[in-house]
Amino acid sequence: MADKIKDAKIIFVVGGPGSGKGTQCEKVVAKYGYTHLSSGDLLRAEVASGSERGKTLQAIMQKGELVPLDTVLDMIKDAMIAKADVSKGFLIDGYPREVKQGEEFEKKIGAPSLLLYIDAKPETMVKRLVKRGETSGRADDNEETIKKRLDLYYKATEPVIAFYSGRGIVRKVRLESPLTGCSQEIRREGMFVMKEMS
Ligand SMILES: Nc1ncnc2c1ncn2[C@H]1C[C@H](O)[C@@H](COP(=O)(O)OP(=O)(O)OP(=O)(O)O)O1
Ligand SMILES: Nc1ncnc2c1ncn2[C@H]1C[C@H](O)[C@@H](COP(=O)(O)O)O1
Ligand SMILES: [Mg+2]
């Protein structure tokens, strides 16, 4: 089964909470047909299933903490295998959250060809998440948990960007302006991503 994904094209999408990872992934999917897999979405689907494992995950996510590495990596791997036959490549959104996650992914699945780093100012991220919380229904879109997620991002996830920068595969996208006002930057980055995807 794992053979199905051993040569898969992989792009990691990393950025702070509310930086716009999911939003940008949808744009790339619409344009280039890659498969978008968000680790957070996979975890929330498990929570929604009502399983015992989902209950444990919910408690961790509600506190803004990271779930165990093996749990999230197994979920991503299974989702990749399920889509392998119809996928041109994978956008892995929200993973790795720490350097160790990247190392384990490479051991068990493969190396990324690109890391798309979605950058945003902390005050922008907080504002977006508070706004999203008005309608998202996400248990972690509240001010207390947002602060914890942001602190954890700077402590655990920022080193991931430095780690992959050393390999020369990081592309940074900063989108502070409203979505309608940033088409030029998306186009420029999109062309680069397209080259990587071909
Ligand atoms: N460039 C942008 N300008 C304005 N609003 C944006 C922009 N990008 C995203 N948003 C909005 C959409 C959402 O309501 C919110 C968060 O975006 P989203 O794509 O869900 O972030 P994310 O996937 O990085 O967050 P999380 O880590 O919490 O899943 O901000
Ligand atoms: N890669 C991950 N490792 C550990 N925990 C994760 C991972 N991706 C998501 N999670 C947990 C912890 C996060 O606060 C929530 C929500 O994730 P998001 O990417 O913001 O949707 O899920
Ligand atoms: Mg997201």
Short mmCIF file of C-alpha atoms and ligand atoms in Angstrom, two decimals:
data_model
loop_
_atom_site.label_atom_id
_atom_site.label_comp_id
_atom_site.label_asym_id
_atom_site.label_seq_id
_atom_site.Cartn_x
_atom_site.Cartn_y
_atom_site.Cartn_z
CA MET A 1 0.00 0.00 0.00
CA ALA A 2 2.72 2.48 1.01
CA ASP A 3 4.33 1.79 -2.39
CA LYS A 4 1.52 3.79 -3.97
CA ILE A 5 2.90 7.03 -2.54
CA LYS A 6 6.63 6.40 -2.55
CA ASP A 7 7.22 8.71 -5.54
CA ALA A 8 4.47 11.21 -4.73
CA LYS A 9 5.11 14.92 -5.19
CA ILE A 10 4.86 16.54 -1.79
CA ILE A 11 4.54 20.19 -0.81
CA PHE A 12 4.48 21.14 2.87
CA VAL A 13 2.37 24.22 3.68
CA VAL A 14 3.47 25.84 6.93
CA GLY A 15 2.46 29.04 8.68
CA GLY A 16 0.96 30.37 11.89
CA PRO A 17 -2.63 29.79 12.95
CA GLY A 18 -4.87 31.89 10.72
CA SER A 19 -2.02 32.85 8.38
CA GLY A 20 -4.11 31.62 5.45
CA LYS A 21 -2.75 28.12 4.76
CA GLY A 22 -6.13 26.59 3.98
CA THR A 23 -7.18 29.57 1.90
CA GLN A 24 -4.03 29.48 -0.25
CA CYS A 25 -4.18 25.70 -0.63
CA GLU A 26 -7.68 25.97 -2.10
CA LYS A 27 -6.35 28.41 -4.70
CA VAL A 28 -3.49 26.11 -5.65
CA VAL A 29 -5.88 23.15 -5.88
CA ALA A 30 -8.27 25.07 -8.10
CA LYS A 31 -5.43 26.04 -10.41
CA TYR A 32 -3.09 23.05 -10.41
CA GLY A 33 -5.22 20.12 -9.30
CA TYR A 34 -3.11 18.97 -6.37
CA THR A 35 -4.75 17.16 -3.46
CA HIS A 36 -5.10 19.30 -0.33
CA LEU A 37 -4.69 17.42 2.95
CA SER A 38 -4.96 19.50 6.11
CA SER A 39 -3.80 17.69 9.24
CA GLY A 40 -6.19 19.84 11.29
CA ASP A 41 -9.12 18.89 9.03
CA LEU A 42 -8.24 15.19 9.30
CA LEU A 43 -8.12 15.48 13.09
CA ARG A 44 -11.43 17.38 13.22
CA ALA A 45 -13.04 14.66 11.06
CA GLU A 46 -11.92 12.09 13.63
CA VAL A 47 -13.39 14.25 16.41
CA ALA A 48 -16.66 14.57 14.46
CA SER A 49 -16.84 10.77 14.11
CA GLY A 50 -17.44 10.59 17.88
CA SER A 51 -14.81 7.86 18.33
CA GLU A 52 -12.91 7.38 21.59
CA ARG A 53 -9.75 8.51 19.82
CA GLY A 54 -11.65 11.61 18.63
CA LYS A 55 -12.57 12.50 22.21
CA THR A 56 -8.93 12.35 23.27
CA LEU A 57 -7.91 14.48 20.28
CA GLN A 58 -10.62 17.06 20.97
CA ALA A 59 -9.33 17.60 24.51
CA ILE A 60 -5.81 18.25 23.22
CA MET A 61 -6.87 20.54 20.36
CA GLN A 62 -9.18 22.57 22.60
CA LYS A 63 -6.14 23.48 24.69
CA GLY A 64 -4.18 24.55 21.60
CA GLU A 65 -1.64 21.75 22.03
CA LEU A 66 -0.17 19.37 19.47
CA VAL A 67 -1.55 15.85 19.14
CA PRO A 68 0.95 12.94 19.21
CA LEU A 69 3.13 12.69 16.13
CA ASP A 70 2.28 9.07 15.30
CA THR A 71 -1.45 9.80 15.31
CA VAL A 72 -1.25 12.66 12.85
CA LEU A 73 1.35 11.02 10.61
CA ASP A 74 -0.69 7.81 10.30
CA MET A 75 -3.75 9.84 9.36
CA ILE A 76 -1.89 11.77 6.67
CA LYS A 77 -0.33 8.59 5.29
CA ASP A 78 -3.70 6.82 5.08
CA ALA A 79 -5.29 9.84 3.40
CA MET A 80 -2.46 10.00 0.86
CA ILE A 81 -2.77 6.30 0.04
CA ALA A 82 -6.54 6.70 -0.41
CA LYS A 83 -5.98 9.47 -2.98
CA ALA A 84 -2.82 8.13 -4.62
CA ASP A 85 -4.49 6.87 -7.81
CA VAL A 86 -6.14 10.17 -8.63
CA SER A 87 -3.60 12.67 -7.32
CA LYS A 88 -0.96 14.67 -9.18
CA GLY A 89 0.67 15.56 -5.89
CA PHE A 90 -0.12 16.55 -2.33
CA LEU A 91 -0.33 19.83 -0.45
CA ILE A 92 0.22 18.87 3.18
CA ASP A 93 -1.28 21.77 5.15
CA GLY A 94 -0.36 22.20 8.82
CA TYR A 95 2.40 19.61 8.85
CA PRO A 96 5.19 19.52 10.00
CA ARG A 97 4.44 21.41 13.22
CA GLU A 98 7.90 20.62 14.59
CA VAL A 99 11.20 19.47 13.06
CA LYS A 100 10.76 15.92 14.38
CA GLN A 101 7.48 15.62 12.42
CA GLY A 102 9.32 16.49 9.21
CA GLU A 103 12.03 13.93 9.89
CA GLU A 104 9.52 11.17 10.61
CA PHE A 105 7.47 12.03 7.52
CA GLU A 106 10.58 11.68 5.37
CA LYS A 107 11.43 8.31 6.93
CA LYS A 108 7.93 6.88 6.48
CA ILE A 109 6.70 8.61 3.30
CA GLY A 110 9.20 10.76 1.43
CA ALA A 111 10.84 14.16 1.08
CA PRO A 112 9.02 17.37 0.12
CA SER A 113 10.09 19.19 -3.04
CA LEU A 114 8.87 22.52 -1.65
CA LEU A 115 7.79 24.15 1.59
CA LEU A 116 5.30 26.94 1.09
CA TYR A 117 5.64 29.29 4.06
CA ILE A 118 2.54 31.43 4.57
CA ASP A 119 3.70 34.39 6.62
CA ALA A 120 1.51 36.89 8.44
CA LYS A 121 1.89 39.31 11.33
CA PRO A 122 0.67 37.97 14.70
CA GLU A 123 -1.93 40.73 15.02
CA THR A 124 -3.29 39.83 11.57
CA MET A 125 -3.53 36.16 12.52
CA VAL A 126 -5.33 36.92 15.78
CA LYS A 127 -7.78 39.28 14.06
CA ARG A 128 -8.58 36.72 11.36
CA LEU A 129 -9.09 33.88 13.82
CA VAL A 130 -11.32 35.90 16.14
CA LYS A 131 -13.42 36.84 13.10
CA ARG A 132 -13.43 33.23 11.81
CA GLY A 133 -14.53 32.11 15.30
CA GLU A 134 -17.83 33.98 14.87
CA THR A 135 -18.95 31.32 12.38
CA SER A 136 -16.42 28.45 12.24
CA GLY A 137 -17.67 26.43 15.20
CA ARG A 138 -14.03 25.51 15.87
CA ALA A 139 -13.43 24.93 19.58
CA ASP A 140 -9.97 26.51 19.27
CA ASP A 141 -11.05 29.79 17.61
CA ASN A 142 -11.28 31.70 20.90
CA GLU A 143 -8.87 34.31 22.25
CA GLU A 144 -7.38 32.14 25.00
CA THR A 145 -6.63 29.17 22.73
CA ILE A 146 -5.52 31.40 19.85
CA LYS A 147 -2.81 32.86 22.11
CA LYS A 148 -1.58 29.38 23.05
CA ARG A 149 -1.56 28.26 19.41
CA LEU A 150 0.41 31.34 18.42
CA ASP A 151 3.00 30.83 21.21
CA LEU A 152 3.41 27.18 20.22
CA TYR A 153 3.79 28.16 16.57
CA TYR A 154 6.74 30.46 17.33
CA LYS A 155 8.34 27.94 19.69
CA ALA A 156 7.87 24.64 17.82
CA THR A 157 7.00 25.37 14.18
CA GLU A 158 9.20 28.32 13.20
CA PRO A 159 12.32 26.12 13.52
CA VAL A 160 10.80 23.94 10.76
CA ILE A 161 11.17 26.84 8.34
CA ALA A 162 14.84 27.32 9.23
CA PHE A 163 15.40 23.55 8.88
CA TYR A 164 14.04 23.41 5.29
CA SER A 165 15.54 26.79 4.34
CA GLY A 166 18.88 25.04 4.70
CA ARG A 167 17.82 22.81 1.79
CA GLY A 168 16.77 25.77 -0.35
CA ILE A 169 13.17 24.59 -0.80
CA VAL A 170 11.29 27.28 1.15
CA ARG A 171 9.09 29.82 -0.67
CA LYS A 172 7.62 32.55 1.47
CA VAL A 173 4.26 34.13 0.69
CA ARG A 174 3.07 37.09 2.74
CA LEU A 175 -0.53 38.10 2.19
CA GLU A 176 -1.57 40.85 4.53
CA SER A 177 -3.86 42.64 2.13
CA PRO A 178 -7.46 41.64 1.47
CA LEU A 179 -7.72 38.62 -0.82
CA THR A 180 -8.90 40.74 -3.71
CA GLY A 181 -5.78 42.90 -3.52
CA CYS A 182 -3.09 40.22 -3.63
CA SER A 183 -3.48 38.61 -7.04
CA GLN A 184 -0.05 39.73 -8.24
CA GLU A 185 1.77 37.99 -5.41
CA ILE A 186 -0.29 34.83 -5.80
CA ARG A 187 0.45 34.86 -9.54
CA ARG A 188 4.20 35.23 -8.99
CA GLU A 189 4.32 32.51 -6.34
CA GLY A 190 1.89 30.40 -8.36
CA MET A 191 4.27 30.36 -11.32
CA PHE A 192 7.07 29.16 -9.08
CA VAL A 193 4.88 26.50 -7.52
CA MET A 194 3.69 25.40 -10.96
CA LYS A 195 7.32 24.88 -12.06
CA GLU A 196 7.90 22.75 -8.97
CA MET A 197 4.77 20.74 -9.68
CA SER A 198 5.48 19.87 -13.29
N1 LIG B 1 -5.08 37.15 2.57
C1 LIG B 1 -6.15 37.17 3.38
N2 LIG B 1 -6.78 38.33 3.59
C2 LIG B 1 -7.86 38.37 4.40
N3 LIG B 1 -8.39 37.32 5.04
C3 LIG B 1 -7.80 36.14 4.85
C4 LIG B 1 -6.64 35.99 4.02
N4 LIG B 1 -6.27 34.69 4.05
C5 LIG B 1 -7.14 34.06 4.85
N5 LIG B 1 -8.06 34.91 5.32
C6 LIG B 1 -9.15 34.59 6.27
C7 LIG B 1 -9.94 33.36 5.92
C8 LIG B 1 -10.23 32.73 7.29
O1 LIG B 1 -11.42 33.23 7.83
C9 LIG B 1 -9.08 33.20 8.18
C10 LIG B 1 -8.00 32.16 8.38
O2 LIG B 1 -7.61 31.66 7.12
P1 LIG B 1 -7.32 30.09 6.95
O3 LIG B 1 -6.98 29.88 5.52
O4 LIG B 1 -8.43 29.30 7.53
O5 LIG B 1 -6.01 30.00 7.86
P2 LIG B 1 -5.17 28.75 8.31
O6 LIG B 1 -5.60 27.53 7.56
O7 LIG B 1 -3.75 29.13 8.23
O8 LIG B 1 -5.62 28.67 9.84
P3 LIG B 1 -5.56 27.42 10.84
O9 LIG B 1 -4.12 27.13 11.13
O10 LIG B 1 -6.27 27.90 12.06
O11 LIG B 1 -6.25 26.26 10.17
O12 LIG B 1 -8.54 34.34 7.55
N1 LIG B 2 0.79 18.31 12.36
C1 LIG B 2 0.16 18.38 13.56
N2 LIG B 2 0.73 17.88 14.68
C2 LIG B 2 0.14 17.93 15.86
N3 LIG B 2 -1.07 18.50 16.05
C3 LIG B 2 -1.70 19.01 14.97
C4 LIG B 2 -1.13 18.97 13.68
N4 LIG B 2 -1.98 19.55 12.81
C5 LIG B 2 -3.03 19.95 13.52
N5 LIG B 2 -2.86 19.62 14.83
C6 LIG B 2 -3.80 19.90 15.94
C7 LIG B 2 -3.28 20.98 16.85
C8 LIG B 2 -3.85 22.23 16.23
O1 LIG B 2 -3.96 23.31 17.15
C9 LIG B 2 -5.21 21.76 15.75
C10 LIG B 2 -5.80 22.55 14.61
O2 LIG B 2 -4.91 22.52 13.49
P1 LIG B 2 -5.06 23.58 12.27
O3 LIG B 2 -3.90 23.34 11.36
O4 LIG B 2 -5.02 24.94 12.89
O5 LIG B 2 -6.36 23.31 11.61
O6 LIG B 2 -5.01 20.39 15.39
MG MG B 3 -6.39 25.67 8.24
#
